[in-house]
Amino acid sequence: AQSVSQHNHHVILSEAASLELGCNYSYGGTVNLFWYVQYPGQHLQLLLKYFSGDPLVKGIKGFEAEFIKSKFSFNLRKPSVQWSDTAEYFCAVRLYNQGGKLIFGQGTELSVKP
Amino acid sequence: DGGITQSPKYLFRKEGQNVTLSCEQNLNHDAMYWYRQDPGQGLRLIYYSQIVNDFQKGDIAEGYSVSREKKESFPLTVTSAQKNPTAFYLCASSTGLAGVNNEQFFGPGTRLTVL
């Protein structure tokens, strides 16, 4: 069965530290890749997405992610986190021929200390 | 103001009762989805619908039912057969066309607690 794995369940960083959250998926076909963020008390919202083309994609709020097809990975990065980045982050994969279904990772809770 | 609305925000029910969660969208999206979010498990797909009057089971459909009589509405019923219904339920929608690059938009969620 297809699955998405996020390596870290809870990450604690100080402000200005660099962030990298891992995401790996198990599916050999064409995929679309997403990172969603859920700030405390808010909607789940899209951070960035990869459909095709340049494997390095930039999203909102200074986040970026790199699609490495050979490693089935789509890691999220930010060079310098802020306290306002405290949230839960979800990686998701859409299988291209399965009607738009998203498969989500378990989520990573990020806590940024001021 | 376009978006997805879910009501109510919090819902309490007694064990053994069926309960229906509302989801409405005014984005003119064809596809709608229901997910369940549990701590440490991410979001899991319950049901989805790509077009009016049609829907498919997701990964954890047992104990749930849906209907799609109107494009803008996709209510979810949590039945008494669902063994562990207490969770946060999220509704989403997208343009829904398979093979077309699109994203899902999410509602604010309903937190259901079964006592």
GROMACS .gro file of C-alpha atoms in nm:
model
  229
    1ALA     CA    1   0.000   0.000   0.000
    2GLN     CA    2   0.112   0.352  -0.069
    3SER     CA    3   0.234   0.544   0.232
    4VAL     CA    4   0.391   0.873   0.332
    5SER     CA    5   0.640   0.888   0.614
    6GLN     CA    6   0.749   1.195   0.808
    7HIS     CA    7   1.059   1.124   1.007
    8ASN     CA    8   1.011   1.361   1.297
    9HIS     CA    9   0.703   1.372   1.516
   10HIS     CA   10   0.808   1.674   1.721
   11VAL     CA   11   1.085   1.922   1.647
   12ILE     CA   12   1.190   2.196   1.887
   13LEU     CA   13   1.407   2.480   1.759
   14SER     CA   14   1.518   2.822   1.871
   15GLU     CA   15   1.440   3.124   1.658
   16ALA     CA   16   1.682   3.175   1.368
   17ALA     CA   17   1.773   2.807   1.357
   18SER     CA   18   1.748   2.626   1.024
   19LEU     CA   19   1.472   2.376   0.965
   20GLU     CA   20   1.451   2.060   0.762
   21LEU     CA   21   1.155   1.824   0.788
   22GLY     CA   22   1.181   1.491   0.613
   23CYS     CA   23   0.914   1.331   0.397
   24ASN     CA   24   0.937   1.006   0.205
   25TYR     CA   25   0.671   0.826   0.007
   26SER     CA   26   0.634   0.478  -0.133
   27TYR     CA   27   0.493   0.491  -0.484
   28GLY     CA   28   0.671   0.442  -0.810
   29GLY     CA   29   0.433   0.625  -1.041
   30THR     CA   30   0.373   0.990  -1.114
   31VAL     CA   31   0.294   1.192  -0.806
   32ASN     CA   32   0.207   1.543  -0.703
   33LEU     CA   33   0.359   1.651  -0.372
   34PHE     CA   34   0.237   1.895  -0.111
   35TRP     CA   35   0.326   2.042   0.223
   36TYR     CA   36   0.037   2.171   0.433
   37VAL     CA   37   0.061   2.366   0.757
   38GLN     CA   38  -0.185   2.386   1.043
   39TYR     CA   39  -0.127   2.681   1.276
   40PRO     CA   40  -0.289   2.653   1.619
   41GLY     CA   41  -0.662   2.703   1.585
   42GLN     CA   42  -0.650   2.765   1.211
   43HIS     CA   43  -0.743   2.588   0.888
   44LEU     CA   44  -0.507   2.348   0.722
   45GLN     CA   45  -0.347   2.556   0.449
   46LEU     CA   46  -0.116   2.488   0.158
   47LEU     CA   47   0.248   2.579   0.213
   48LEU     CA   48   0.385   2.467  -0.123
   49LYS     CA   49   0.332   2.213  -0.397
   50TYR     CA   50   0.522   2.027  -0.666
   51PHE     CA   51   0.355   1.918  -0.987
   52SER     CA   52   0.637   1.909  -1.243
   53GLY     CA   53   0.944   2.099  -1.361
   54ASP     CA   54   1.205   2.246  -1.128
   55PRO     CA   55   1.234   2.006  -0.833
   56LEU     CA   56   1.312   2.293  -0.597
   57VAL     CA   57   0.988   2.468  -0.517
   58LYS     CA   58   0.933   2.778  -0.312
   59GLY     CA   59   0.629   2.839  -0.102
   60ILE     CA   60   0.489   3.098   0.130
   61LYS     CA   61   0.668   3.247   0.431
   62GLY     CA   62   1.016   3.156   0.310
   63PHE     CA   63   0.965   2.781   0.295
   64GLU     CA   64   1.101   2.565   0.017
   65ALA     CA   65   1.107   2.195  -0.062
   66GLU     CA   66   1.313   1.975  -0.289
   67PHE     CA   67   1.175   1.678  -0.478
   68ILE     CA   68   1.437   1.406  -0.516
   69LYS     CA   69   1.274   1.141  -0.733
   70SER     CA   70   1.548   0.881  -0.684
   71LYS     CA   71   1.503   0.902  -0.308
   72PHE     CA   72   1.122   0.933  -0.314
   73SER     CA   73   1.165   1.235  -0.092
   74PHE     CA   74   1.019   1.584  -0.061
   75ASN     CA   75   1.188   1.751   0.233
   76LEU     CA   76   1.076   2.088   0.363
   77ARG     CA   77   1.333   2.353   0.452
   78LYS     CA   78   1.354   2.702   0.592
   79PRO     CA   79   1.687   2.875   0.656
   80SER     CA   80   1.576   3.070   0.964
   81VAL     CA   81   1.261   2.989   1.159
   82GLN     CA   82   1.049   3.235   1.355
   83TRP     CA   83   0.830   3.187   1.657
   84SER     CA   84   0.529   3.230   1.427
   85ASP     CA   85   0.629   2.911   1.242
   86THR     CA   86   0.512   2.707   1.539
   87ALA     CA   87   0.257   2.473   1.384
   88GLU     CA   88   0.197   2.120   1.265
   89TYR     CA   89   0.330   2.036   0.920
   90PHE     CA   90   0.192   1.765   0.695
   91CYS     CA   91   0.345   1.617   0.385
   92ALA     CA   92   0.096   1.477   0.133
   93VAL     CA   93   0.117   1.285  -0.192
   94ARG     CA   94  -0.140   1.259  -0.465
   95LEU     CA   95  -0.125   0.959  -0.691
   96TYR     CA   96  -0.170   1.091  -1.041
   97ASN     CA   97  -0.418   0.832  -1.163
   98GLN     CA   98  -0.634   0.793  -0.854
   99GLY     CA   99  -0.884   1.071  -0.874
  100GLY     CA  100  -0.725   1.337  -0.661
  101LYS     CA  101  -0.690   1.138  -0.339
  102LEU     CA  102  -0.427   1.269  -0.101
  103ILE     CA  103  -0.222   1.044   0.123
  104PHE     CA  104  -0.089   1.228   0.426
  105GLY     CA  105   0.207   1.170   0.647
  106GLN     CA  106   0.167   1.152   1.023
  107GLY     CA  107   0.253   1.516   1.071
  108THR     CA  108   0.543   1.694   1.243
  109GLU     CA  109   0.480   1.933   1.525
  110LEU     CA  110   0.724   2.223   1.519
  111SER     CA  111   0.778   2.431   1.829
  112VAL     CA  112   0.994   2.742   1.793
  113LYS     CA  113   1.126   2.895   2.113
  114PRO     CA  114   1.154   3.275   2.114
  115ASP     CA  115  -1.607   3.530   0.038
  116GLY     CA  116  -1.529   3.192  -0.115
  117GLY     CA  117  -1.442   2.893   0.092
  118ILE     CA  118  -1.548   2.584   0.278
  119THR     CA  119  -1.765   2.593   0.587
  120GLN     CA  120  -1.812   2.316   0.837
  121SER     CA  121  -2.060   2.315   1.115
  122PRO     CA  122  -2.069   2.287   1.400
  123LYS     CA  123  -1.717   2.355   1.524
  124TYR     CA  124  -1.766   2.132   1.829
  125LEU     CA  125  -2.012   1.846   1.856
  126PHE     CA  126  -2.091   1.619   2.147
  127ARG     CA  127  -2.293   1.302   2.113
  128LYS     CA  128  -2.380   1.005   2.326
  129GLU     CA  129  -2.248   0.665   2.232
  130GLY     CA  130  -2.483   0.479   2.000
  131GLN     CA  131  -2.623   0.788   1.831
  132ASN     CA  132  -2.572   0.874   1.467
  133VAL     CA  133  -2.450   1.225   1.396
  134THR     CA  134  -2.422   1.424   1.072
  135LEU     CA  135  -2.144   1.672   1.004
  136SER     CA  136  -2.207   1.948   0.757
  137CYS     CA  137  -1.971   2.062   0.481
  138GLU     CA  138  -2.056   2.334   0.229
  139GLN     CA  139  -1.835   2.494  -0.037
  140ASN     CA  140  -1.894   2.788  -0.268
  141LEU     CA  141  -1.578   2.740  -0.474
  142ASN     CA  142  -1.766   2.562  -0.753
  143HIS     CA  143  -1.542   2.261  -0.704
  144ASP     CA  144  -1.647   1.926  -0.841
  145ALA     CA  145  -1.466   1.707  -0.591
  146MET     CA  146  -1.511   1.693  -0.215
  147TYR     CA  147  -1.341   1.488   0.052
  148TRP     CA  148  -1.374   1.391   0.416
  149TYR     CA  149  -1.071   1.324   0.631
  150ARG     CA  150  -1.029   1.225   0.990
  151GLN     CA  151  -0.738   1.366   1.190
  152ASP     CA  152  -0.607   1.187   1.497
  153PRO     CA  153  -0.295   1.285   1.692
  154GLY     CA  154   0.017   1.123   1.548
  155GLN     CA  155  -0.169   0.970   1.254
  156GLY     CA  156  -0.203   1.259   1.015
  157LEU     CA  157  -0.516   1.280   0.803
  158ARG     CA  158  -0.689   0.969   0.677
  159LEU     CA  159  -0.940   0.969   0.393
  160ILE     CA  160  -1.292   0.854   0.482
  161TYR     CA  161  -1.493   0.920   0.164
  162TYR     CA  162  -1.460   1.129  -0.146
  163SER     CA  163  -1.683   1.241  -0.427
  164GLN     CA  164  -1.571   1.354  -0.770
  165ILE     CA  165  -1.913   1.449  -0.900
  166VAL     CA  166  -2.269   1.494  -0.780
  167ASN     CA  167  -2.453   1.171  -0.698
  168ASP     CA  168  -2.132   0.969  -0.692
  169PHE     CA  169  -1.887   0.892  -0.414
  170GLN     CA  170  -1.619   0.637  -0.326
  171LYS     CA  171  -1.487   0.488  -0.006
  172GLY     CA  172  -1.154   0.605   0.120
  173ASP     CA  173  -0.917   0.418   0.346
  174ILE     CA  174  -1.132   0.418   0.661
  175ALA     CA  175  -1.495   0.424   0.544
  176GLU     CA  176  -1.633   0.167   0.789
  177GLY     CA  177  -1.892   0.321   1.019
  178TYR     CA  178  -1.941   0.630   0.803
  179SER     CA  179  -2.181   0.727   0.527
  180VAL     CA  180  -2.206   1.024   0.291
  181SER     CA  181  -2.433   1.173   0.029
  182ARG     CA  182  -2.370   1.414  -0.257
  183GLU     CA  183  -2.705   1.543  -0.376
  184LYS     CA  184  -2.577   1.893  -0.450
  185LYS     CA  185  -2.243   2.011  -0.585
  186GLU     CA  186  -2.183   2.242  -0.293
  187SER     CA  187  -2.271   2.002  -0.012
  188PHE     CA  188  -2.114   1.680   0.113
  189PRO     CA  189  -2.249   1.579   0.457
  190LEU     CA  190  -2.085   1.301   0.656
  191THR     CA  191  -2.280   1.077   0.891
  192VAL     CA  192  -2.091   0.909   1.171
  193THR     CA  193  -2.295   0.603   1.258
  194SER     CA  194  -2.311   0.401   1.576
  195ALA     CA  195  -2.109   0.134   1.394
  196GLN     CA  196  -1.798   0.352   1.402
  197LYS     CA  197  -1.597   0.206   1.688
  198ASN     CA  198  -1.389   0.510   1.774
  199PRO     CA  199  -1.568   0.820   1.645
  200THR     CA  200  -1.409   1.083   1.867
  201ALA     CA  201  -1.180   1.279   1.633
  202PHE     CA  202  -1.130   1.598   1.436
  203TYR     CA  203  -1.305   1.581   1.098
  204LEU     CA  204  -1.189   1.787   0.802
  205CYS     CA  205  -1.372   1.849   0.478
  206ALA     CA  206  -1.188   1.951   0.161
  207SER     CA  207  -1.264   2.029  -0.199
  208SER     CA  208  -1.078   2.058  -0.529
  209THR     CA  209  -1.148   2.096  -0.897
  210GLY     CA  210  -1.120   1.722  -0.885
  211LEU     CA  211  -1.029   1.632  -1.238
  212ALA     CA  212  -0.804   1.329  -1.237
  213GLY     CA  213  -0.471   1.394  -1.400
  214VAL     CA  214  -0.503   1.770  -1.369
  215ASN     CA  215  -0.271   1.953  -1.137
  216ASN     CA  216  -0.480   2.098  -0.861
  217GLU     CA  217  -0.480   2.132  -0.486
  218GLN     CA  218  -0.728   2.063  -0.210
  219PHE     CA  219  -0.870   2.340   0.004
  220PHE     CA  220  -0.972   2.259   0.359
  221GLY     CA  221  -1.248   2.370   0.588
  222PRO     CA  222  -1.201   2.465   0.955
  223GLY     CA  223  -1.299   2.122   1.084
  224THR     CA  224  -1.548   1.977   1.331
  225ARG     CA  225  -1.430   1.825   1.656
  226LEU     CA  226  -1.661   1.539   1.748
  227THR     CA  227  -1.660   1.398   2.098
  228VAL     CA  228  -1.863   1.090   2.176
  229LEU     CA  229  -1.939   1.054   2.545
   0.00000   0.00000   0.00000
